[in-house]
Each structure stands twice: as structure tokens, then as C-alpha cells.
Amino acid sequence: MRHPFFLKAAMAAPVVLACNGNAQTKALEAPLGPVPLVDVDPDPDAIEVSIVAAPGRWAFLPGKPADVWSYRDGNVDGDEGRVPGPMLLGKLGDRVTVHFRNELPEPTTLHWHGIKVPALHDGSNVSQMAVDPGASFTYEFTFTEAGTFWFHPHLSADEQIERGLYAPIVVRGEDDIAVDADRMLVLDDVKVESSGVLSPTITGLDLMVGRQGNVLLVNGERLPRFEAAAGGRERWRLLNTANGTYFNVGLPGQRLRVIGWDGGLLPEPYEVDAVVIAPGERYELLVELGGVEGETIELQTQHYDRGHDLPDQGPRALATFALTALPAGPANQSPAPRGQVEPLPVTADTPRRSFTLSEQEPANPGDEPRFFINDEAYPDVTRLVVGTGEVEVWEIVNDAEMDHPFHLHGTFFQVLDQPRLGWKDTVNVPRKSTVRIAVDFDNPGLWMYHCHILEHAERGMMGVLQVGPSP
Ligand code: C2O
Ligand code: CU
């Protein structure tokens, strides 16, 4: 076993984070899934980790390693990197220091998707200089919300994320739920050749709808098999890191209880048959596992029609859960804790803005499609200005022939005109429709908003927002 903190047990167990030869220990329960980064700060309210982005090898198909770009834990001697990268794990209020080194052959950044970082540490195209090959940058921020987030590059994101640069973030709150297992399930897909290598071919369809893979991945593996206790209760943190693929996740014959969105727990959990997860989004589920010991449950994704006549491939398996006997002392069955979310004050006087998303098919064969917000394509965009502390209503009008997941940096928003209250940073805007959101601009600085289909963001569908005075 290469990594000292790899969790073998199927049940969530306290993990002791011991630093390299350092006597200090700090206990924090890690969800099952990607290994946590080693925290070398003995202070219980501070986290200090080291991340290296470097070329590496990863087997998407068993026994057939591919050249990838991946994140390594700089505090683990000889770490060779993994896909997804190691998880950043902490708790509400922790001060976080990330020492980052770029060992890739091109510039990159780390963007903390959903974390309310100070603008200069946001790792976006407008917030910092690119970290050049061989260079380092230290990111500093505080965890101000509990929930499930992720980090990834914000330069050539369509290629860099597809090559393997992405990793989850879990921030624990004080109100953690008693469960038999807490799982981080990172959903992705990759286009691989039969030899196992990442396909070097980028098609016109890849650019138009976002590159779609032929292999579905959960935590970097094709069809992983997990063990779970029959009759147990589990918390699943679902994150979609794909370039363009939407997951429509379900457990056949079972309803799903949604307890959290991008920005944390919901005040009113709700039940659905399946949950559509657009690129960039997170959903948290509380799952009661029926069945008996020896049975297997399959997590599936179904077709979701997001436009451009993408074919229905039928239900596809993502992962299987082999049911084992429920251990003694199961989690208590008390009701799930709820998030505290107050509706943002929206009145007839609340300032409004409108954003129209549009696409342009390539004029000539060989040209690339272009994507626009209000007829502008990044980087040739007008910088919007909002006062710090303002609440605005944004109307996102999708005039295109496909859905676009709209993401805003630096803050959270609430989705209007629908019954549920909760915080989001990414919302799907179905084709030929309008979604209205209420945004709380409490974090000053320069921020980006864009479509989270990475090929679209990289081909124009991205804008710049200034909150407060010009930095
Ligand atoms: Cu997850 Cu601007 O990105
Ligand atoms: Cu898009």
C-alpha cells in the first residue's frame, strides 16, 4: 500500500492524520473515497497541505495505464499522483494553506470551486497570474461553509481537467449526520482507446457539446465495487467533474433523498427518482440501503436529453454495492439535520441583469464553434460592476440548442421560480428556457461566471464581474 492513509474498511472510521515523522496527530473523519491530503499543521483549526501537479500514470482500464496529468500529495514521499487527486478535508472555520507547485509542461492554476476564497486566491483567469512550469504559489483561505466542493485548473480547463487534474473537497460542519458510511463519489467520464490511453482525438462534437467519454468513472475507476451494510444508512456526496456529460443518477426501484446542494445542507430535504447532475454541480443524498446480505445494488446513470439530439444509450452502471451484514451499533436513525438557509431579500426594487447564452456552429468545416454571453466571447468582454453587499436578480436566458450549466465564482445564489431553498454555485439552464437566480455579492474582488461545459467556457462562454471597488 503506497499511501499510509488509504482507507480499507468499508465503514467510515476516524482517520488519524499523522504527519511525516511528526508526533502531532489530528483526528478528523474522512469520507470513503479519494485519500485525504496530509495535513502537517498540528493546530486543530488550521490545515497546511502541499499539492504538486505533474505528469503521471493512471489506469482507467485495469492493467492498462495511461499517461495523465494528476495531483500528488507533496507531503507523501514518492507519491505518484492519482485521478481524482487527493481530497482536501477540513472543517468549518479551518484556516487553509496550500503550497502548490506546477511540474506540468504548461501554466496552470488551482481554482477552489464553491469555496468562498479571497479573490486573489481564486485561481481563475482574472484573479491571479498563471503558475508557470516549475513555479509555485501559496493559496490561503478559510472554510466558511460546510459541504462538498472541488478544485481544478482554470487555464485550458477543457484539456487539463480531462487529463486528470481534479479533486474533491469536503468541509465538515458541526451538524454531521450519523451514518454507517459517508462516501465521496466523484463522477466523470473519459475517452480512452482500447490500449487504455486517453484518446488524442478531439472531434467537432466534442467541441460542440463538451467532450464525452466512452468509459464512466467513479473515483477514477470504471465500475468500482464497494461494500455496504444491508439496511444501513449512508451519506453520498455526488460531484460531476466531466467536461460535458450530464449524469442522471438513480438506484433502480428506490427513491433518493436529497439533503444537500452545492453550498451545503438543505432546510427541507426532498425525494426524487433520479437526480440530474450537470458538470460542476454537487448533490448530497441520504440513502437507506434495502436488501439483504449477499445482494448487490447498482448505481446507474440514465439518459438525460440536454439537446443536440445526443443518443439515448440506455441505463449505464456507475458502481455496484455488495451488501454485507450490518455491523453492531448501527448509526442512529434520528432525522437528518437540516441546513439553515434564509431566502435572500428580493423585492421589486432589487437590481436585475439579464444574460443571454448563445452558440454559433462553425462556419467552415475545421473551424471551432463559438459560445457567447450577451453576444460577447471571453476575453473580449465588458466587466460588470456590483457593489459589495448588494443582492441582485440575474436572469439567465438560454437561447441555444442545448443546456448550459451556469457557474458563478466567489459566492452562492438561490434559484428562484422553483419550490426549493438552498445554496448553489452552479445551475443547469435548460435549452430555450430562462432561469432566475438571486445572488448575494458579499465577497469583493474580480470574479468569473461561465458555462461549466469546459469546451464552452474555453471558447467564449465566460464573463468577468467586479464586486466592490476596482482592485
Ligand atoms: Cu469549476 Cu470557474 O469553475
Ligand atoms: Cu455551455
CSV table of N, CA, C and O in Angstrom, one decimal, residues 123-207:
chain,number,residue,atom,x,y,z
A,123,GLY,N,-7.7,31.5,-8.1
A,123,GLY,CA,-7.1,30.7,-9.2
A,123,GLY,C,-7.8,30.8,-10.5
A,123,GLY,O,-7.6,29.9,-11.4
A,124,SER,N,-8.6,31.9,-10.8
A,124,SER,CA,-9.2,32.0,-12.1
A,124,SER,C,-8.4,32.8,-13.0
A,124,SER,O,-7.4,33.4,-12.6
A,125,ASN,N,-8.8,32.9,-14.2
A,125,ASN,CA,-8.0,33.7,-15.3
A,125,ASN,C,-7.9,35.1,-14.9
A,125,ASN,O,-6.9,35.8,-15.3
A,126,VAL,N,-8.8,35.7,-14.1
A,126,VAL,CA,-8.7,37.1,-13.8
A,126,VAL,C,-8.1,37.4,-12.4
A,126,VAL,O,-7.9,38.5,-12.0
A,127,SER,N,-8.0,36.4,-11.5
A,127,SER,CA,-7.7,36.6,-10.1
A,127,SER,C,-6.2,36.5,-9.8
A,127,SER,O,-5.7,36.9,-8.8
A,128,GLN,N,-5.4,35.7,-10.6
A,128,GLN,CA,-4.0,35.6,-10.4
A,128,GLN,C,-3.3,35.3,-11.7
A,128,GLN,O,-3.8,35.0,-12.7
A,129,MET,N,-1.9,35.5,-11.6
A,129,MET,CA,-1.1,35.2,-12.7
A,129,MET,C,-1.0,33.7,-12.8
A,129,MET,O,-1.1,33.0,-11.8
A,130,ALA,N,-0.9,33.2,-14.0
A,130,ALA,CA,-0.8,31.7,-14.1
A,130,ALA,C,0.5,31.2,-13.4
A,130,ALA,O,1.5,32.0,-13.3
A,131,VAL,N,0.4,30.0,-12.9
A,131,VAL,CA,1.6,29.4,-12.2
A,131,VAL,C,2.4,28.7,-13.3
A,131,VAL,O,1.9,27.7,-13.9
A,132,ASP,N,3.5,29.2,-13.7
A,132,ASP,CA,4.3,28.7,-14.8
A,132,ASP,C,4.9,27.4,-14.5
A,132,ASP,O,5.1,27.0,-13.3
A,133,PRO,N,5.4,26.6,-15.5
A,133,PRO,CA,6.1,25.4,-15.2
A,133,PRO,C,7.3,25.6,-14.3
A,133,PRO,O,8.0,26.6,-14.5
A,134,GLY,N,7.4,24.8,-13.2
A,134,GLY,CA,8.5,25.0,-12.3
A,134,GLY,C,8.2,26.0,-11.2
A,134,GLY,O,8.9,26.0,-10.2
A,135,ALA,N,7.1,26.7,-11.3
A,135,ALA,CA,6.8,27.8,-10.3
A,135,ALA,C,5.9,27.3,-9.2
A,135,ALA,O,5.3,26.2,-9.4
A,136,SER,N,5.8,28.1,-8.2
A,136,SER,CA,4.9,27.7,-7.0
A,136,SER,C,4.0,28.9,-6.7
A,136,SER,O,4.3,30.0,-7.0
A,137,PHE,N,3.0,28.6,-5.9
A,137,PHE,CA,2.1,29.6,-5.4
A,137,PHE,C,1.5,29.1,-4.1
A,137,PHE,O,1.2,27.9,-4.0
A,138,THR,N,1.3,29.9,-3.1
A,138,THR,CA,0.7,29.5,-1.9
A,138,THR,C,-0.7,30.1,-1.8
A,138,THR,O,-0.9,31.3,-1.9
A,139,TYR,N,-1.7,29.3,-1.8
A,139,TYR,CA,-3.1,29.7,-1.6
A,139,TYR,C,-3.5,29.7,-0.2
A,139,TYR,O,-3.2,28.8,0.6
A,140,GLU,N,-4.2,30.7,0.2
A,140,GLU,CA,-4.7,30.8,1.6
A,140,GLU,C,-6.2,31.2,1.7
A,140,GLU,O,-6.6,32.2,1.0
A,141,PHE,N,-6.9,30.5,2.4
A,141,PHE,CA,-8.4,30.8,2.6
A,141,PHE,C,-8.9,30.2,3.8
A,141,PHE,O,-8.2,29.4,4.5
A,142,THR,N,-10.2,30.4,4.1
A,142,THR,CA,-10.8,29.8,5.3
A,142,THR,C,-12.1,29.1,4.9
A,142,THR,O,-12.8,29.6,3.9
A,143,PHE,N,-12.4,28.0,5.5
A,143,PHE,CA,-13.6,27.3,5.1
A,143,PHE,C,-14.8,28.0,5.8
A,143,PHE,O,-14.9,27.9,7.0
A,144,THR,N,-15.6,28.6,5.0
A,144,THR,CA,-16.8,29.3,5.6
A,144,THR,C,-18.1,28.6,5.5
A,144,THR,O,-19.1,29.0,6.0
A,145,GLU,N,-18.1,27.5,4.7
A,145,GLU,CA,-19.3,26.7,4.5
A,145,GLU,C,-19.0,25.2,4.6
A,145,GLU,O,-17.9,24.8,4.1
A,146,ALA,N,-19.8,24.5,5.3
A,146,ALA,CA,-19.7,23.0,5.3
A,146,ALA,C,-20.3,22.4,4.0
A,146,ALA,O,-21.4,22.9,3.6
A,147,GLY,N,-19.7,21.4,3.4
A,147,GLY,CA,-20.3,20.8,2.2
A,147,GLY,C,-19.3,20.1,1.4
A,147,GLY,O,-18.2,19.8,1.8
A,148,THR,N,-19.6,19.9,0.1
A,148,THR,CA,-18.8,19.2,-0.8
A,148,THR,C,-18.4,20.1,-2.0
A,148,THR,O,-19.3,20.8,-2.6
A,149,PHE,N,-17.2,20.3,-2.2
A,149,PHE,CA,-16.7,21.2,-3.2
A,149,PHE,C,-15.6,20.5,-4.0
A,149,PHE,O,-15.4,19.3,-3.9
A,150,TRP,N,-14.8,21.2,-4.9
A,150,TRP,CA,-13.7,20.6,-5.6
A,150,TRP,C,-12.7,21.6,-6.1
A,150,TRP,O,-13.0,22.8,-6.1
A,151,PHE,N,-11.6,21.1,-6.5
A,151,PHE,CA,-10.6,22.0,-7.0
A,151,PHE,C,-10.1,21.5,-8.4
A,151,PHE,O,-10.1,20.3,-8.6
A,152,HIS,N,-9.8,22.4,-9.3
A,152,HIS,CA,-9.3,22.1,-10.6
A,152,HIS,C,-8.6,23.3,-11.2
A,152,HIS,O,-8.8,24.4,-10.7
A,153,PRO,N,-7.9,23.1,-12.4
A,153,PRO,CA,-7.3,24.3,-13.0
A,153,PRO,C,-8.3,25.2,-13.7
A,153,PRO,O,-9.4,24.7,-14.0
A,154,HIS,N,-7.9,26.4,-13.9
A,154,HIS,CA,-8.8,27.3,-14.6
A,154,HIS,C,-8.1,27.9,-15.9
A,154,HIS,O,-8.5,28.9,-16.4
A,155,LEU,N,-7.1,27.2,-16.4
A,155,LEU,CA,-6.5,27.5,-17.7
A,155,LEU,C,-6.6,26.3,-18.6
A,155,LEU,O,-6.3,25.2,-18.1
A,156,SER,N,-6.9,26.5,-19.8
A,156,SER,CA,-7.1,25.3,-20.7
A,156,SER,C,-7.9,24.2,-19.9
A,156,SER,O,-7.5,23.0,-20.0
A,157,ALA,N,-8.9,24.6,-19.2
A,157,ALA,CA,-9.6,23.6,-18.3
A,157,ALA,C,-10.1,22.4,-19.1
A,157,ALA,O,-10.2,21.3,-18.5
A,158,ASP,N,-10.6,22.7,-20.3
A,158,ASP,CA,-11.1,21.5,-21.1
A,158,ASP,C,-10.1,20.4,-21.2
A,158,ASP,O,-10.4,19.2,-21.1
A,159,GLU,N,-8.8,20.8,-21.5
A,159,GLU,CA,-7.8,19.8,-21.6
A,159,GLU,C,-7.2,19.3,-20.3
A,159,GLU,O,-7.0,18.2,-20.0
A,160,GLN,N,-6.9,20.3,-19.4
A,160,GLN,CA,-6.2,20.0,-18.2
A,160,GLN,C,-7.1,19.1,-17.2
A,160,GLN,O,-6.6,18.1,-16.6
A,161,ILE,N,-8.4,19.4,-17.2
A,161,ILE,CA,-9.3,18.6,-16.3
A,161,ILE,C,-9.4,17.2,-16.9
A,161,ILE,O,-9.4,16.2,-16.2
A,162,GLU,N,-9.6,17.2,-18.3
A,162,GLU,CA,-9.8,15.9,-18.9
A,162,GLU,C,-8.6,15.0,-18.8
A,162,GLU,O,-8.7,13.8,-18.7
A,163,ARG,N,-7.4,15.6,-18.7
A,163,ARG,CA,-6.2,14.8,-18.5
A,163,ARG,C,-6.1,14.2,-17.0
A,163,ARG,O,-5.2,13.5,-16.8
A,164,GLY,N,-6.9,14.7,-16.1
A,164,GLY,CA,-6.9,14.1,-14.8
A,164,GLY,C,-6.7,15.1,-13.6
A,164,GLY,O,-6.6,14.6,-12.5
A,165,LEU,N,-6.7,16.4,-13.9
A,165,LEU,CA,-6.5,17.3,-12.8
A,165,LEU,C,-7.8,17.8,-12.2
A,165,LEU,O,-8.5,18.7,-12.7
A,166,TYR,N,-8.3,17.1,-11.2
A,166,TYR,CA,-9.4,17.5,-10.4
A,166,TYR,C,-9.5,16.7,-9.1
A,166,TYR,O,-8.9,15.5,-9.1
A,167,ALA,N,-10.0,17.2,-8.1
A,167,ALA,CA,-10.0,16.5,-6.8
A,167,ALA,C,-11.1,17.1,-5.9
A,167,ALA,O,-11.5,18.3,-6.0
A,168,PRO,N,-11.7,16.3,-5.0
A,168,PRO,CA,-12.8,16.8,-4.2
A,168,PRO,C,-12.3,17.5,-2.9
A,168,PRO,O,-11.2,17.3,-2.5
A,169,ILE,N,-13.2,18.3,-2.4
A,169,ILE,CA,-13.0,19.0,-1.1
A,169,ILE,C,-14.2,18.7,-0.2
A,169,ILE,O,-15.3,18.8,-0.7
A,170,VAL,N,-14.0,18.2,1.0
A,170,VAL,CA,-15.1,18.0,1.9
A,170,VAL,C,-14.8,18.9,3.2
A,170,VAL,O,-13.7,18.8,3.8
A,171,VAL,N,-15.8,19.7,3.5
A,171,VAL,CA,-15.7,20.5,4.7
A,171,VAL,C,-16.8,20.0,5.7
A,171,VAL,O,-18.0,20.1,5.3
A,172,ARG,N,-16.4,19.6,6.8
A,172,ARG,CA,-17.3,19.0,7.8
A,172,ARG,C,-17.9,20.2,8.6
A,172,ARG,O,-17.2,21.1,8.9
A,173,GLY,N,-19.2,20.0,8.9
A,173,GLY,CA,-19.9,21.0,9.8
A,173,GLY,C,-20.0,20.5,11.2
A,173,GLY,O,-19.6,19.3,11.5
A,174,GLU,N,-20.6,21.3,12.0
A,174,GLU,CA,-20.8,20.8,13.4
A,174,GLU,C,-22.0,19.8,13.5
A,174,GLU,O,-22.1,19.1,14.4
A,175,ASP,N,-22.8,19.8,12.5
A,175,ASP,CA,-24.1,19.1,12.5
A,175,ASP,C,-24.0,17.8,11.6
A,175,ASP,O,-24.9,17.5,10.9
A,176,ASP,N,-22.8,17.1,11.7
A,176,ASP,CA,-22.7,16.0,10.8
A,176,ASP,C,-23.7,14.9,11.1
A,176,ASP,O,-24.2,14.8,12.2
A,177,ILE,N,-24.0,14.2,10.1
A,177,ILE,CA,-25.1,13.2,10.1
A,177,ILE,C,-24.6,11.9,10.6
A,177,ILE,O,-23.5,11.4,10.1
A,178,ALA,N,-25.3,11.2,11.5
A,178,ALA,CA,-24.9,9.9,11.9
A,178,ALA,C,-25.2,8.9,10.8
A,178,ALA,O,-26.4,8.7,10.5
A,179,VAL,N,-24.2,8.3,10.2
A,179,VAL,CA,-24.4,7.4,9.1
A,179,VAL,C,-23.5,6.2,9.3
A,179,VAL,O,-22.5,6.2,10.0
A,180,ASP,N,-23.8,5.1,8.6
A,180,ASP,CA,-23.0,3.9,8.6
A,180,ASP,C,-21.8,4.1,7.6
A,180,ASP,O,-20.7,3.5,7.8
A,181,ALA,N,-21.9,5.0,6.6
A,181,ALA,CA,-20.8,5.3,5.8
A,181,ALA,C,-21.1,6.7,5.1
A,181,ALA,O,-22.2,7.0,4.8
A,182,ASP,N,-20.0,7.5,5.0
A,182,ASP,CA,-20.1,8.7,4.3
A,182,ASP,C,-19.2,8.6,3.1
A,182,ASP,O,-18.0,8.2,3.3
A,183,ARG,N,-19.7,8.7,1.9
A,183,ARG,CA,-18.9,8.4,0.7
A,183,ARG,C,-18.8,9.6,-0.2
A,183,ARG,O,-19.8,10.3,-0.5
A,184,MET,N,-17.6,9.9,-0.7
A,184,MET,CA,-17.4,10.8,-1.7
A,184,MET,C,-17.4,10.1,-3.1
A,184,MET,O,-16.6,9.2,-3.2
A,185,LEU,N,-18.3,10.4,-4.0
A,185,LEU,CA,-18.4,9.7,-5.2
A,185,LEU,C,-18.2,10.7,-6.4
A,185,LEU,O,-19.1,11.5,-6.7
A,186,VAL,N,-17.0,10.7,-6.9
A,186,VAL,CA,-16.6,11.7,-8.0
A,186,VAL,C,-17.0,11.1,-9.3
A,186,VAL,O,-16.4,10.0,-9.7
A,187,LEU,N,-17.9,11.7,-10.0
A,187,LEU,CA,-18.4,11.1,-11.3
A,187,LEU,C,-17.7,11.8,-12.5
A,187,LEU,O,-17.6,13.0,-12.5
A,188,ASP,N,-17.2,11.0,-13.4
A,188,ASP,CA,-16.5,11.6,-14.6
A,188,ASP,C,-16.6,10.6,-15.7
A,188,ASP,O,-17.2,9.5,-15.5
A,189,ASP,N,-16.2,11.0,-16.9
A,189,ASP,CA,-16.0,10.0,-18.0
A,189,ASP,C,-14.8,10.4,-18.8
A,189,ASP,O,-14.4,11.5,-18.7
A,190,VAL,N,-14.2,9.4,-19.4
A,190,VAL,CA,-13.0,9.7,-20.2
A,190,VAL,C,-13.2,9.0,-21.5
A,190,VAL,O,-13.8,7.9,-21.6
A,191,LYS,N,-12.5,9.5,-22.6
A,191,LYS,CA,-12.5,8.9,-23.9
A,191,LYS,C,-11.1,8.2,-23.9
A,191,LYS,O,-10.1,8.8,-24.0
A,192,VAL,N,-11.2,6.8,-23.9
A,192,VAL,CA,-9.9,6.1,-23.9
A,192,VAL,C,-9.9,5.1,-25.1
A,192,VAL,O,-11.0,4.7,-25.6
A,193,GLU,N,-8.7,4.8,-25.6
A,193,GLU,CA,-8.6,3.9,-26.7
A,193,GLU,C,-8.5,2.5,-26.0
A,193,GLU,O,-8.3,2.3,-24.8
A,194,SER,N,-8.6,1.4,-26.9
A,194,SER,CA,-8.6,0.1,-26.3
A,194,SER,C,-7.3,-0.3,-25.6
A,194,SER,O,-7.3,-1.1,-24.7
A,195,SER,N,-6.2,0.4,-26.0
A,195,SER,CA,-4.9,0.2,-25.2
A,195,SER,C,-5.0,0.9,-23.9
A,195,SER,O,-4.0,0.7,-23.1
A,196,GLY,N,-6.0,1.6,-23.6
A,196,GLY,CA,-6.1,2.3,-22.2
A,196,GLY,C,-5.7,3.7,-22.2
A,196,GLY,O,-5.9,4.4,-21.3
A,197,VAL,N,-5.1,4.2,-23.3
A,197,VAL,CA,-4.6,5.6,-23.3
A,197,VAL,C,-5.7,6.6,-23.6
A,197,VAL,O,-6.7,6.2,-24.2
A,198,LEU,N,-5.5,7.8,-23.1
A,198,LEU,CA,-6.5,8.8,-23.4
A,198,LEU,C,-6.5,9.1,-24.9
A,198,LEU,O,-5.4,9.3,-25.5
A,199,SER,N,-7.7,9.2,-25.5
A,199,SER,CA,-7.7,9.4,-26.9
A,199,SER,C,-7.2,10.8,-27.2
A,199,SER,O,-7.7,11.8,-26.6
A,200,PRO,N,-6.3,10.9,-28.2
A,200,PRO,CA,-5.8,12.3,-28.6
A,200,PRO,C,-6.8,13.0,-29.5
A,200,PRO,O,-6.5,14.2,-29.8
A,201,THR,N,-7.8,12.3,-30.0
A,201,THR,CA,-8.7,12.9,-31.0
A,201,THR,C,-9.7,13.8,-30.3
A,201,THR,O,-10.4,13.4,-29.4
A,202,ILE,N,-9.8,15.0,-30.9
A,202,ILE,CA,-10.9,15.9,-30.4
A,202,ILE,C,-11.8,16.2,-31.6
A,202,ILE,O,-11.4,16.7,-32.6
A,203,THR,N,-13.1,15.8,-31.5
A,203,THR,CA,-14.0,15.9,-32.6
A,203,THR,C,-14.7,17.2,-32.6
A,203,THR,O,-14.8,17.9,-31.5
A,204,GLY,N,-15.4,17.5,-33.7
A,204,GLY,CA,-16.3,18.7,-33.7
A,204,GLY,C,-17.4,18.5,-32.7
A,204,GLY,O,-17.8,19.5,-32.0
A,205,LEU,N,-17.9,17.3,-32.5
A,205,LEU,CA,-19.0,17.1,-31.5
A,205,LEU,C,-18.4,17.3,-30.1
A,205,LEU,O,-19.1,17.9,-29.2
A,206,ASP,N,-17.2,16.9,-29.8
A,206,ASP,CA,-16.5,17.2,-28.5
A,206,ASP,C,-16.6,18.7,-28.2
A,206,ASP,O,-16.9,19.1,-27.1
A,207,LEU,N,-16.3,19.5,-29.2
A,207,LEU,CA,-16.2,21.0,-29.0
A,207,LEU,C,-17.6,21.5,-28.9
A,207,LEU,O,-17.9,22.4,-28.1
